[in-house]
CSV table of N, CA and C in Angstrom, one decimal:
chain,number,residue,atom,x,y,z
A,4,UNK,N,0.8,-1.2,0.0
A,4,UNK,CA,0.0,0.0,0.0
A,4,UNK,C,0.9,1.2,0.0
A,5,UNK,N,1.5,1.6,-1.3
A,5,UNK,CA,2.3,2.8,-1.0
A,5,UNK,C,1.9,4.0,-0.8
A,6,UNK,N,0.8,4.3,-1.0
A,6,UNK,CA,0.3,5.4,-0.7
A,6,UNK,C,-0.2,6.0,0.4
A,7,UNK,N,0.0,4.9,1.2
A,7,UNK,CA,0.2,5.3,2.8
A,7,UNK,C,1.2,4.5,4.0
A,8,UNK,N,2.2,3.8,2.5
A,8,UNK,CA,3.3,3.6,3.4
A,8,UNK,C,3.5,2.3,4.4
A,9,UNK,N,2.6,1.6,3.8
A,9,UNK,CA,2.6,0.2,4.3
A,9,UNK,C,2.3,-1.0,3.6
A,10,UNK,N,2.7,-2.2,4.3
A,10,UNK,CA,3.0,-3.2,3.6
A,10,UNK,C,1.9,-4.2,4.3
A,11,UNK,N,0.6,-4.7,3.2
A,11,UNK,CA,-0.2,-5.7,4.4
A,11,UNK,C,0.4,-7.2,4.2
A,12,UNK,N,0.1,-7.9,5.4
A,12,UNK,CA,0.7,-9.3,4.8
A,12,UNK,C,-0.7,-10.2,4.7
A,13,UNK,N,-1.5,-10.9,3.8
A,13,UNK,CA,-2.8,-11.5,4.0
A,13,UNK,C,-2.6,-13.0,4.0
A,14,UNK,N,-3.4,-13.6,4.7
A,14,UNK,CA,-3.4,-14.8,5.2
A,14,UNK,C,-4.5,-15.7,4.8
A,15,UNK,N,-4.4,-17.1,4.7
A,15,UNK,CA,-5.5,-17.8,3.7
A,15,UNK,C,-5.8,-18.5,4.7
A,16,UNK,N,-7.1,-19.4,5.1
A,16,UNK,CA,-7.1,-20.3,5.9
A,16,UNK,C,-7.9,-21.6,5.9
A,17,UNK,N,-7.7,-22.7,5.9
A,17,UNK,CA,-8.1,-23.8,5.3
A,17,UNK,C,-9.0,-24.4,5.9
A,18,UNK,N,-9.9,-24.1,6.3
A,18,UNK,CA,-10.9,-24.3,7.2
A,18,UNK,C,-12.6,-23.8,6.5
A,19,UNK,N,-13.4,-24.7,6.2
A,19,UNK,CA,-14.4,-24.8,6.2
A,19,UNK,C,-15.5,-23.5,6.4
A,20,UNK,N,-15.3,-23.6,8.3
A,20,UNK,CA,-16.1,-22.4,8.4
A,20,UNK,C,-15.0,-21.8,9.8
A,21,UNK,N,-15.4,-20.3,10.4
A,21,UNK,CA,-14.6,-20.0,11.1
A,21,UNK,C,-15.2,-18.7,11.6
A,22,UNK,N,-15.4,-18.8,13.0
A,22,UNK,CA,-16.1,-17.6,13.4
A,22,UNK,C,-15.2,-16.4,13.6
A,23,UNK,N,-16.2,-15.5,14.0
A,23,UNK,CA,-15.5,-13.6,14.1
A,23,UNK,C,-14.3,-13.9,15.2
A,24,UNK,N,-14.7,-15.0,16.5
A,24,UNK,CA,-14.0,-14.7,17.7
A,24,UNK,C,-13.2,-15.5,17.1
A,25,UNK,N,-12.8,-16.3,16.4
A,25,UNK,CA,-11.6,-17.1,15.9
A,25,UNK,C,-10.7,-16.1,15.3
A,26,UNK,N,-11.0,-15.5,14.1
A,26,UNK,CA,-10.6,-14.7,13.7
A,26,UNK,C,-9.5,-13.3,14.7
A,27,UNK,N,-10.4,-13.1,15.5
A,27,UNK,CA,-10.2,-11.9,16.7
A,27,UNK,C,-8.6,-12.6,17.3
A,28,UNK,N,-8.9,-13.7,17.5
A,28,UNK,CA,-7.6,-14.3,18.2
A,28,UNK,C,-6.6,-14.3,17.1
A,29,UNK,N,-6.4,-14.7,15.7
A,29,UNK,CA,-5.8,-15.1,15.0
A,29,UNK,C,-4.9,-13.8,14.6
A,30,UNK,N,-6.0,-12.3,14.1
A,30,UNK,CA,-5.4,-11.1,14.2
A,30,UNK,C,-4.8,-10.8,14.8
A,31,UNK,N,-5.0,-10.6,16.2
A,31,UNK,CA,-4.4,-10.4,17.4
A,31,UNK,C,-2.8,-10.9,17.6
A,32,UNK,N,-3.2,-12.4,17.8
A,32,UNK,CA,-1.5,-13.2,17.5
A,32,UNK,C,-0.5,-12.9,16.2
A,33,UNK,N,-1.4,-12.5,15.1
A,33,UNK,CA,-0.3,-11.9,14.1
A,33,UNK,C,0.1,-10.7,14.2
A,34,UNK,N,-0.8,-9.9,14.9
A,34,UNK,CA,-0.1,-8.6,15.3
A,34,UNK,C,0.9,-8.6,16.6
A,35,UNK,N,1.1,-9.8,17.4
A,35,UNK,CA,1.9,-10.0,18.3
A,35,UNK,C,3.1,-9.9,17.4
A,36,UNK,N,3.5,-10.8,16.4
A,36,UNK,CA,4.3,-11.3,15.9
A,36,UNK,C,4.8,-10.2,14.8
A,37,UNK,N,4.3,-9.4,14.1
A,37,UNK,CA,4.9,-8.4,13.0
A,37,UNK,C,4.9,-7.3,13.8
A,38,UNK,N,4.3,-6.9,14.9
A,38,UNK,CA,4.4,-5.9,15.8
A,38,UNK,C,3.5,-4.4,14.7
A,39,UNK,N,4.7,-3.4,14.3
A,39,UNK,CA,4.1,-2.5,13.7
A,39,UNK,C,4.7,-2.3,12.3
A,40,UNK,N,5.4,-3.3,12.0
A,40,UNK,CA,6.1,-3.1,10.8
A,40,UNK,C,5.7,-3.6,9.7
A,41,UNK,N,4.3,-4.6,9.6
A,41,UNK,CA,3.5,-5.2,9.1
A,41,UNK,C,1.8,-4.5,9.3
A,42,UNK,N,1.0,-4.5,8.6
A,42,UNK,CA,-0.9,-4.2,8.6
A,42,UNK,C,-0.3,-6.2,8.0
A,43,UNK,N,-2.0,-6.8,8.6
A,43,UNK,CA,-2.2,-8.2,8.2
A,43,UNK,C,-3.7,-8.2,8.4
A,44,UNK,N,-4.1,-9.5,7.5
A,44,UNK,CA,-5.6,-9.5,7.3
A,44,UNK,C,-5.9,-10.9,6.9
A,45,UNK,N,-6.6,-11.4,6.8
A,45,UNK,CA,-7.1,-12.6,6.1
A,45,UNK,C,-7.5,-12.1,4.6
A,46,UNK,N,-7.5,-13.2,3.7
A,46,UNK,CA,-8.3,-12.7,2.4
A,46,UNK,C,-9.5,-12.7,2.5
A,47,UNK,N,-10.1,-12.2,2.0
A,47,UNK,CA,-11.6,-11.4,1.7
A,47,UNK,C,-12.4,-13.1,1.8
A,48,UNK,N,-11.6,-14.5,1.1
A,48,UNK,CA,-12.6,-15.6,1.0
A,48,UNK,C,-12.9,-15.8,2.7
A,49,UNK,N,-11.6,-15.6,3.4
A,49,UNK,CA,-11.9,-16.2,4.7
A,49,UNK,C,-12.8,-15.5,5.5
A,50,UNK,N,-12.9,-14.2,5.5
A,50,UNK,CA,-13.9,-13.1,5.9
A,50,UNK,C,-15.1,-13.6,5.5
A,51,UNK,N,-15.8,-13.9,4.1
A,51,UNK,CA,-16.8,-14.6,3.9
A,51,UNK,C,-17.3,-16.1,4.6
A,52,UNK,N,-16.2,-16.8,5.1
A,52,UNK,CA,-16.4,-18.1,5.6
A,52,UNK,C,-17.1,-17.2,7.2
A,53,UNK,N,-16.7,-16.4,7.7
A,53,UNK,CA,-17.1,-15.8,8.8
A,53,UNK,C,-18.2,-15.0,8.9
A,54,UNK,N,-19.1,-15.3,7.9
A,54,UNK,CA,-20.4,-14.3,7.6
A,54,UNK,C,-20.0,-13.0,6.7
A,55,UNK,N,-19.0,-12.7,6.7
A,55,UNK,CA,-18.7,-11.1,5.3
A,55,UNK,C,-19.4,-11.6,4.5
A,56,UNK,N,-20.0,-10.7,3.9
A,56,UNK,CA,-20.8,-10.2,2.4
A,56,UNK,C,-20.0,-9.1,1.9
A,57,UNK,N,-19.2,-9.7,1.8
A,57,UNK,CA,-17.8,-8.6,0.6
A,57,UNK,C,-18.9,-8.1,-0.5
A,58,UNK,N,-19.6,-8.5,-1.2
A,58,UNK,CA,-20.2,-7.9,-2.3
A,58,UNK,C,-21.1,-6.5,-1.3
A,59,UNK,N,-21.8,-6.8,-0.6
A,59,UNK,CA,-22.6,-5.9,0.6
A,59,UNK,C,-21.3,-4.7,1.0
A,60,UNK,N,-20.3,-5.2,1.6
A,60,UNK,CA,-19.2,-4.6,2.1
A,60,UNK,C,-18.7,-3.5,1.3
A,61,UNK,N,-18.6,-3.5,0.0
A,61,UNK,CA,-18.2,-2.6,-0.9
A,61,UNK,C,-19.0,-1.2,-1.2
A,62,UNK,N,-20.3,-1.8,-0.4
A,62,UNK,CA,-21.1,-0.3,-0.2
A,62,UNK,C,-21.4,0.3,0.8
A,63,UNK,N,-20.3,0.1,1.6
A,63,UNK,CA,-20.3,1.3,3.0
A,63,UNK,C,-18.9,1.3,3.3
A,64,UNK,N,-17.8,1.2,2.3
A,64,UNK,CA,-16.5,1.5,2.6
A,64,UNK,C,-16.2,2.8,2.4
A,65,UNK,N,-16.9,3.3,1.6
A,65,UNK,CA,-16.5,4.9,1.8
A,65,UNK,C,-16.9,5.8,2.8
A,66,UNK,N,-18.5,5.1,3.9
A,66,UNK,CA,-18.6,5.7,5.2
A,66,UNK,C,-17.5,5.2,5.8
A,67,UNK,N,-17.1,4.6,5.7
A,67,UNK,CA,-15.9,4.1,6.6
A,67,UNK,C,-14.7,5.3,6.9
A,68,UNK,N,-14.8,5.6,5.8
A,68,UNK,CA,-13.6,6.8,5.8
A,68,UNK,C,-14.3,8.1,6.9
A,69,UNK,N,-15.1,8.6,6.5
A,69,UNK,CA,-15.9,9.1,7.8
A,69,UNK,C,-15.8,8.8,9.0
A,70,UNK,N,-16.1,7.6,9.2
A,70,UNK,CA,-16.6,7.0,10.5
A,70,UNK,C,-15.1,6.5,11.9
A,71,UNK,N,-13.9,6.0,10.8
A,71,UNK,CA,-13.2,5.7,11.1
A,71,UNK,C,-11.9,7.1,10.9
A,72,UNK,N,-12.2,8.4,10.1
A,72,UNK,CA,-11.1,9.5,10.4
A,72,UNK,C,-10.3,9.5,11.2
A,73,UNK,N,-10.6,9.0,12.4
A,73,UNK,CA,-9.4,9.6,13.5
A,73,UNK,C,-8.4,8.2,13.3
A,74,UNK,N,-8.8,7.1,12.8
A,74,UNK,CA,-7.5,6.4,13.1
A,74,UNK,C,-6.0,7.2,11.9
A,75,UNK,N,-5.1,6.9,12.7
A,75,UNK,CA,-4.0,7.4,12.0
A,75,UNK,C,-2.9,6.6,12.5
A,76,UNK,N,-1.9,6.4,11.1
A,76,UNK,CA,-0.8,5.1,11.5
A,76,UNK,C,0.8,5.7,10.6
A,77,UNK,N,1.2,6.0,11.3
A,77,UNK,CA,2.7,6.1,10.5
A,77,UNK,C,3.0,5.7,9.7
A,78,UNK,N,3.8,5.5,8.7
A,78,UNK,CA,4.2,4.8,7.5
A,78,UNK,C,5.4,3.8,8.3
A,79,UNK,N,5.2,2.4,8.0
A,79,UNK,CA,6.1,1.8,8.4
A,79,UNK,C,7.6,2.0,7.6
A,80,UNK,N,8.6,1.4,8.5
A,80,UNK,CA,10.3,1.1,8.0
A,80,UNK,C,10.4,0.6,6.3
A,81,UNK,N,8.9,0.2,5.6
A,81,UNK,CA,9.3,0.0,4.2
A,81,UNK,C,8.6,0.7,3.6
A,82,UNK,N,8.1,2.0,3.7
A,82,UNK,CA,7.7,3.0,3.4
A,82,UNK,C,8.1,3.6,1.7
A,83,UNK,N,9.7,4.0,2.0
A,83,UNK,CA,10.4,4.5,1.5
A,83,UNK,C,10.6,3.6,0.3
A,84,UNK,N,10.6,2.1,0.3
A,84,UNK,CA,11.0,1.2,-0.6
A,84,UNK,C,9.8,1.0,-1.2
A,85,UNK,N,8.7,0.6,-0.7
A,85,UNK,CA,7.4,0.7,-1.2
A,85,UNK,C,6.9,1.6,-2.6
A,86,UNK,N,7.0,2.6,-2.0
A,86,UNK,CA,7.0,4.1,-2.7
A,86,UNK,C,7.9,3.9,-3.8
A,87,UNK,N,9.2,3.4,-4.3
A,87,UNK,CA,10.1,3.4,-4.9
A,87,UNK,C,9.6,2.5,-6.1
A,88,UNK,N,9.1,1.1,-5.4
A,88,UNK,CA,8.6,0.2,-6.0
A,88,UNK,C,7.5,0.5,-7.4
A,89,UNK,N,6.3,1.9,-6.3
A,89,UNK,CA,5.4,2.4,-6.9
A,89,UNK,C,5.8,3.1,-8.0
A,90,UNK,N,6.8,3.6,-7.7
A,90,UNK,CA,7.2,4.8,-9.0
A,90,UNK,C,8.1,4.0,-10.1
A,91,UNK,N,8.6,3.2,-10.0
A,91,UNK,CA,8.9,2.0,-10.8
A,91,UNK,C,8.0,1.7,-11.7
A,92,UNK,N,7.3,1.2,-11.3
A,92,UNK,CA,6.1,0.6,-11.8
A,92,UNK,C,4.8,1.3,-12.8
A,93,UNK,N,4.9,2.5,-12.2
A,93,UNK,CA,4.2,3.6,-12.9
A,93,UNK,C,5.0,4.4,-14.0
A,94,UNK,N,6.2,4.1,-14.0
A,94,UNK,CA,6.7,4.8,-15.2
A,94,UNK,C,7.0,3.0,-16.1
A,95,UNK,N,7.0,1.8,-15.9
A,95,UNK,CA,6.4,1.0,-16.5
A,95,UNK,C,5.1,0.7,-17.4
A,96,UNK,N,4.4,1.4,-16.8
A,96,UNK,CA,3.1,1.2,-16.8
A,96,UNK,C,2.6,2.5,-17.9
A,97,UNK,N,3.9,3.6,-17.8
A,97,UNK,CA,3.6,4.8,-18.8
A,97,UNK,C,2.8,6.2,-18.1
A,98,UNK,N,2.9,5.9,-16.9
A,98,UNK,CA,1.2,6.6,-15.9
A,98,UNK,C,2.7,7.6,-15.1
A,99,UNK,N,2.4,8.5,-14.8
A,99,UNK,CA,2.9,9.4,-14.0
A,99,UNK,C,3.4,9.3,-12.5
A,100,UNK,N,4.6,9.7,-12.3
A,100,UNK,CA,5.0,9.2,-10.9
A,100,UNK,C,3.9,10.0,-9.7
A,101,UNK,N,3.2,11.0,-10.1
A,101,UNK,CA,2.6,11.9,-9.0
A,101,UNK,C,1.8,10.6,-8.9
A,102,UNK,N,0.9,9.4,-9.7
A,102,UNK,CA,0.2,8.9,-9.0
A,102,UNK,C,0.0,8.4,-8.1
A,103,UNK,N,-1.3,8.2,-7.3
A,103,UNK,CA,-1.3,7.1,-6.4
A,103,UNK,C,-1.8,6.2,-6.5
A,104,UNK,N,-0.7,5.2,-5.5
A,104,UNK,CA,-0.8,3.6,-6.1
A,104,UNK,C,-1.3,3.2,-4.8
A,105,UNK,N,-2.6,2.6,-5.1
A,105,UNK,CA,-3.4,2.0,-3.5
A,105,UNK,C,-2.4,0.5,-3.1
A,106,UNK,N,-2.7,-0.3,-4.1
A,106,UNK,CA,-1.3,-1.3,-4.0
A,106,UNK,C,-1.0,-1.9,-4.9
A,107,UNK,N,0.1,-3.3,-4.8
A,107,UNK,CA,0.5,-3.7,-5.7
A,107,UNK,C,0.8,-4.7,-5.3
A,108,UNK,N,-0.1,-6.0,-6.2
A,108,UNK,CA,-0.3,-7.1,-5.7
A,108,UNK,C,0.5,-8.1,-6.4
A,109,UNK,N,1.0,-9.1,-5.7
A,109,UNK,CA,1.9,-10.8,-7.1
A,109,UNK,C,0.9,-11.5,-7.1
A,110,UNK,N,0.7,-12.0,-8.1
A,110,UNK,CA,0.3,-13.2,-8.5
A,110,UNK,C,0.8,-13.7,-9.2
A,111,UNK,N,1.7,-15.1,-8.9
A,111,UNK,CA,2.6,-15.3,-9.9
A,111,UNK,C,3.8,-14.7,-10.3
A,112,UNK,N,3.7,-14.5,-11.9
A,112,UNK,CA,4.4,-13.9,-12.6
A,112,UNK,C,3.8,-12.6,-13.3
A,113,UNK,N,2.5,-12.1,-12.6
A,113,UNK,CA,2.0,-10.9,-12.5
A,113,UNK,C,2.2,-10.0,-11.6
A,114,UNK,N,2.1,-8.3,-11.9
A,114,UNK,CA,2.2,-7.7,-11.2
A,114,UNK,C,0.9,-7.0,-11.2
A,115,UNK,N,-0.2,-6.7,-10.6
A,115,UNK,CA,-1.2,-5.9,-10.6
A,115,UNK,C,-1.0,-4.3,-9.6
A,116,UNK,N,-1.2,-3.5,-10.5
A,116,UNK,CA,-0.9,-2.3,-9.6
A,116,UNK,C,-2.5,-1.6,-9.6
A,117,UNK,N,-2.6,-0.9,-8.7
A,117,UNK,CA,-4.3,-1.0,-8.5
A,117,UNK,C,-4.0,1.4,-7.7
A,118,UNK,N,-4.5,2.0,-8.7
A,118,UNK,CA,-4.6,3.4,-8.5
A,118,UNK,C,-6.0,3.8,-8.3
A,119,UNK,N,-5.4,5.4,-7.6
A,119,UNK,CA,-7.1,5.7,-7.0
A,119,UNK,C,-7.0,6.5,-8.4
A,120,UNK,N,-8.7,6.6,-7.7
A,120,UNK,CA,-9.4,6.6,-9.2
A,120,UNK,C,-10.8,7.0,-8.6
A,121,UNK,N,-11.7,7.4,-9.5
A,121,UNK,CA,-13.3,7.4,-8.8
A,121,UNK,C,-14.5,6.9,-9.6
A,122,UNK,N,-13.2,6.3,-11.0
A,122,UNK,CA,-14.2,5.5,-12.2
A,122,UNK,C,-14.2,4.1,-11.7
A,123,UNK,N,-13.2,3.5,-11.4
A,123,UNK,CA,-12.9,2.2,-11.1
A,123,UNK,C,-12.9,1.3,-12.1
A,124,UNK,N,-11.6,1.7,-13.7
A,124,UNK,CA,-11.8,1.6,-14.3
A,124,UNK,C,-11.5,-0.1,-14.4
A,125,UNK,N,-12.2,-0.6,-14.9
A,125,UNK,CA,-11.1,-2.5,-14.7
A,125,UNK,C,-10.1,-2.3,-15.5
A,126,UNK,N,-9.6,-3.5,-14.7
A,126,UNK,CA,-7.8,-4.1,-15.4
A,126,UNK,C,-7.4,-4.4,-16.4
A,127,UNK,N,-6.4,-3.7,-16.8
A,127,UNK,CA,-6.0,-3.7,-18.4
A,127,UNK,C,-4.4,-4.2,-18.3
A,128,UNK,N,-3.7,-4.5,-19.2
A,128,UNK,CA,-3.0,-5.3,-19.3
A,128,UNK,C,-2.2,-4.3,-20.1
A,129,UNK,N,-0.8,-4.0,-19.4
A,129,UNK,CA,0.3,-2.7,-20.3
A,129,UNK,C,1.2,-3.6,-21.1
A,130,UNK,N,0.7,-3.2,-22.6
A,130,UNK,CA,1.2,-4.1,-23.7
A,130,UNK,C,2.8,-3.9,-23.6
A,131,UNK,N,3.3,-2.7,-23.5
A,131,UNK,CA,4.9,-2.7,-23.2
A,131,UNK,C,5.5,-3.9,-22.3
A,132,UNK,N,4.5,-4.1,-21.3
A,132,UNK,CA,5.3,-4.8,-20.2
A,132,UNK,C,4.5,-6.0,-19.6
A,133,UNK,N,4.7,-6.7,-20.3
A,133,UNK,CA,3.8,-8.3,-20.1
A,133,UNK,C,4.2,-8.6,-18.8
A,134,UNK,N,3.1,-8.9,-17.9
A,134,UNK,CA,2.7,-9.6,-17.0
A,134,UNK,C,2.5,-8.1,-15.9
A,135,UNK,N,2.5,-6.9,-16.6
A,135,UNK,CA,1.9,-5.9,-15.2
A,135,UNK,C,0.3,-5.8,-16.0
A,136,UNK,N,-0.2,-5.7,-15.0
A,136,UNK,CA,-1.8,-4.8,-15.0
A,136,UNK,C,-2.1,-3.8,-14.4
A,137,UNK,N,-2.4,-3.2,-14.6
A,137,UNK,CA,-3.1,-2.1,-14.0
A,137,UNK,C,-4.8,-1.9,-14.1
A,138,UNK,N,-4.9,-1.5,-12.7
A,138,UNK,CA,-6.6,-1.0,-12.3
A,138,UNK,C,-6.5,-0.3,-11.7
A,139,UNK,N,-8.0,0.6,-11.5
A,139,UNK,CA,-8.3,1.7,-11.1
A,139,UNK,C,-9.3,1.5,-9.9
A,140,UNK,N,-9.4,1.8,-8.7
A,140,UNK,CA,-10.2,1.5,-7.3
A,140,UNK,C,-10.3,3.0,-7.0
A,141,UNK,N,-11.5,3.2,-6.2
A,141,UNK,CA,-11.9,4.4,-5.7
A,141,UNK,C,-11.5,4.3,-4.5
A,142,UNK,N,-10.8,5.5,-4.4
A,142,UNK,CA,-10.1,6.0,-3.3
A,142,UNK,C,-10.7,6.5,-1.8
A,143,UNK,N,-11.7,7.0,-2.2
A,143,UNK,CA,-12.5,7.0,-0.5
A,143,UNK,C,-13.2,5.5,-0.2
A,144,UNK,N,-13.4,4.9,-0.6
A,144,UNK,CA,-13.7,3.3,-0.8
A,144,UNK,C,-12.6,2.8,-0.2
A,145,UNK,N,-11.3,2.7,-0.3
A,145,UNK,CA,-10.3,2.3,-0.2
A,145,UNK,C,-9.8,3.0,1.2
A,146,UNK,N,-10.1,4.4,1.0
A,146,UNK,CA,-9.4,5.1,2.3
A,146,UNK,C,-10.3,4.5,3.9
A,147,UNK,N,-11.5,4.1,3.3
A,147,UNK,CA,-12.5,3.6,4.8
A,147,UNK,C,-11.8,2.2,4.9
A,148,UNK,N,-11.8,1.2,3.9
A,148,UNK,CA,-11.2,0.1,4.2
A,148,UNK,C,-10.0,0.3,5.1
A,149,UNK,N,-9.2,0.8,4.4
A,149,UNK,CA,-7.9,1.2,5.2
A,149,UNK,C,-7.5,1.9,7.1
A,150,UNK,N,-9.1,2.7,6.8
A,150,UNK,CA,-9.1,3.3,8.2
A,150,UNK,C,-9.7,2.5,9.2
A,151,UNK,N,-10.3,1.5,8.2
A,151,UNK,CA,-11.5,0.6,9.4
A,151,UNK,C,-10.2,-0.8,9.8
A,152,UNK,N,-9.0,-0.6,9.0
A,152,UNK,CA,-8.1,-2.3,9.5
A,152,UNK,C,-7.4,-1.9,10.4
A,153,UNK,N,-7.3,-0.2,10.6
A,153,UNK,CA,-6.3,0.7,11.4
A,153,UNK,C,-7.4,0.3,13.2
A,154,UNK,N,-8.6,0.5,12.7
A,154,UNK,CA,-9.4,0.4,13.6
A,154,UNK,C,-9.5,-0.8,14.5
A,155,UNK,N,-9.6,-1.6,13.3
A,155,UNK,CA,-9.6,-2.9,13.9
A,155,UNK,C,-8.2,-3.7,14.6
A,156,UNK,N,-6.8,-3.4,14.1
A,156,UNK,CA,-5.4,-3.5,14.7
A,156,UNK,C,-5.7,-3.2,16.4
A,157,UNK,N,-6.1,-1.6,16.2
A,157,UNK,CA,-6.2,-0.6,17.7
A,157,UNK,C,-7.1,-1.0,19.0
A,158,UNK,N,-8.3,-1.9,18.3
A,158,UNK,CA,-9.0,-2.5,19.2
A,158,UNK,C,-8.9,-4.0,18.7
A,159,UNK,N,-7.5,-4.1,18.3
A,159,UNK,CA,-7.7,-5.6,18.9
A,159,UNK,C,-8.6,-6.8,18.2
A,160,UNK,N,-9.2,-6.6,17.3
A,160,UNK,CA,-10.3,-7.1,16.8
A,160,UNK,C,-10.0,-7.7,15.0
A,161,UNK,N,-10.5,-8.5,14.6
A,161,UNK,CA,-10.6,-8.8,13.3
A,161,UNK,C,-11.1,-7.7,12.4
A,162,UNK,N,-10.9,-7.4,11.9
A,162,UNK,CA,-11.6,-6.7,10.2
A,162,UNK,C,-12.5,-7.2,9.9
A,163,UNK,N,-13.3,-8.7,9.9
A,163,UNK,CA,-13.9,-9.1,9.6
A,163,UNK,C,-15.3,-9.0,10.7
A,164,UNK,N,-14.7,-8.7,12.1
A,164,UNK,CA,-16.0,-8.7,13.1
A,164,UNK,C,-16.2,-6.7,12.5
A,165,UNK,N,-15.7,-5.7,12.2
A,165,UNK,CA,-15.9,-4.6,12.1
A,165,UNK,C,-16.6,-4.5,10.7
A,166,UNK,N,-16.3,-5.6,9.7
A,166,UNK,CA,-17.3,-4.9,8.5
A,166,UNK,C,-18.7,-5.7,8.8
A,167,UNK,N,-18.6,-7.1,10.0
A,167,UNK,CA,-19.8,-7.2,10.1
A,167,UNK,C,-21.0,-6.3,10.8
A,168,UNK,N,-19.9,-5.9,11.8
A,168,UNK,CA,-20.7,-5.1,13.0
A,168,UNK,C,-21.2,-3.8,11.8
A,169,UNK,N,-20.9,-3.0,10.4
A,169,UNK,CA,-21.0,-2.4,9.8
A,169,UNK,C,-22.1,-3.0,8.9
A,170,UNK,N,-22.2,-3.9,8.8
A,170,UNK,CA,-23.4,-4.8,7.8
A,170,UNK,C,-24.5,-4.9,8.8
A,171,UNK,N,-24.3,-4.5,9.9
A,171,UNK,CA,-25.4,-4.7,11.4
A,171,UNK,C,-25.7,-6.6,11.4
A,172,UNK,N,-24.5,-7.3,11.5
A,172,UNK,CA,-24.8,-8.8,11.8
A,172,UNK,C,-23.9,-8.7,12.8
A,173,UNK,N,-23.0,-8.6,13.4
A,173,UNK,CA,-22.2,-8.6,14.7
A,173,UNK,C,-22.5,-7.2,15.4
């Protein structure tokens, strides 16, 4: 996430079904262990095994940014490298170094780099440079998600018990 200077680490989990309070412990213990030099999360499938409606969820991420304003988090120790990465990539990609790059994801032998934006344009594929993509995410969308995992780190809690409590099921 160079655009605010951090690096998330996300986690899969192989388990059928798996409740909020499981979850709560699991965040918690990984924040023991990366301390503040890491944001960490489960992927979005395991959140759904735990009642998330990610498709629901995508429409109140931008109250989020509202609701969650006051969290605020320093840019971690890969900040600087992050950012470097970003501007790499965006003069790859032909797009301007002032942009902002929400993140930049591997898969594989892809690079997906994902900018704010407020069209949310889909992913296109930079013919110069096989295997980057680029997409477009809306940025206040993005800024609540981001404020609400700050939220959830601070109290201790899953991301996934805070977008439910936000869907009004927890």
């Amino acid at each position: 996430m160079p655009e605010y200077g951090q690096i998330i680490l996300r986690f899969s989990l192989e388990t059928k079904t798996v409740s909020p309070d499981e979850l709560d412990r699991r965040e918690a213990l990984l924040y023991e262990i990366v301390g503040d030099e890491f944001l960490v999360d489960f992927m979005g499938s395991v959140y759904e095994k735990a009642g998330v409606d990610l498709h629901a969820a995508e429409h109140y991420f931008a109250a989020m940014a509202d609701r969650y304003a006051g969290e605020e988090l320093t840019p971690s120790v890969h900040a600087a490298g992050i950012r470097e990465d970003a501007a790499y990539l965006l003069k790859k990609a032909g797009l301007s170094a002032d942009t902002s790059v929400w993140e930049i994801q591997v898969d594989g032998s892809e690079l997906l780099l994902l900018i704010f934006g407020k069209s949310g344009k889909p992913v296109r594929a930079v013919a110069e440079q096989p295997g980057l993509l680029v997409g477009e995410v809306d940025e206040t969308a993005c800024l609540g998600l981001f404020k609400a995992a700050l939220y959830a780190k601070r109290n201790h809690i899953s991301l996934a018990r805070v977008l439910l409590a936000e869907d009004g099921v927890s």
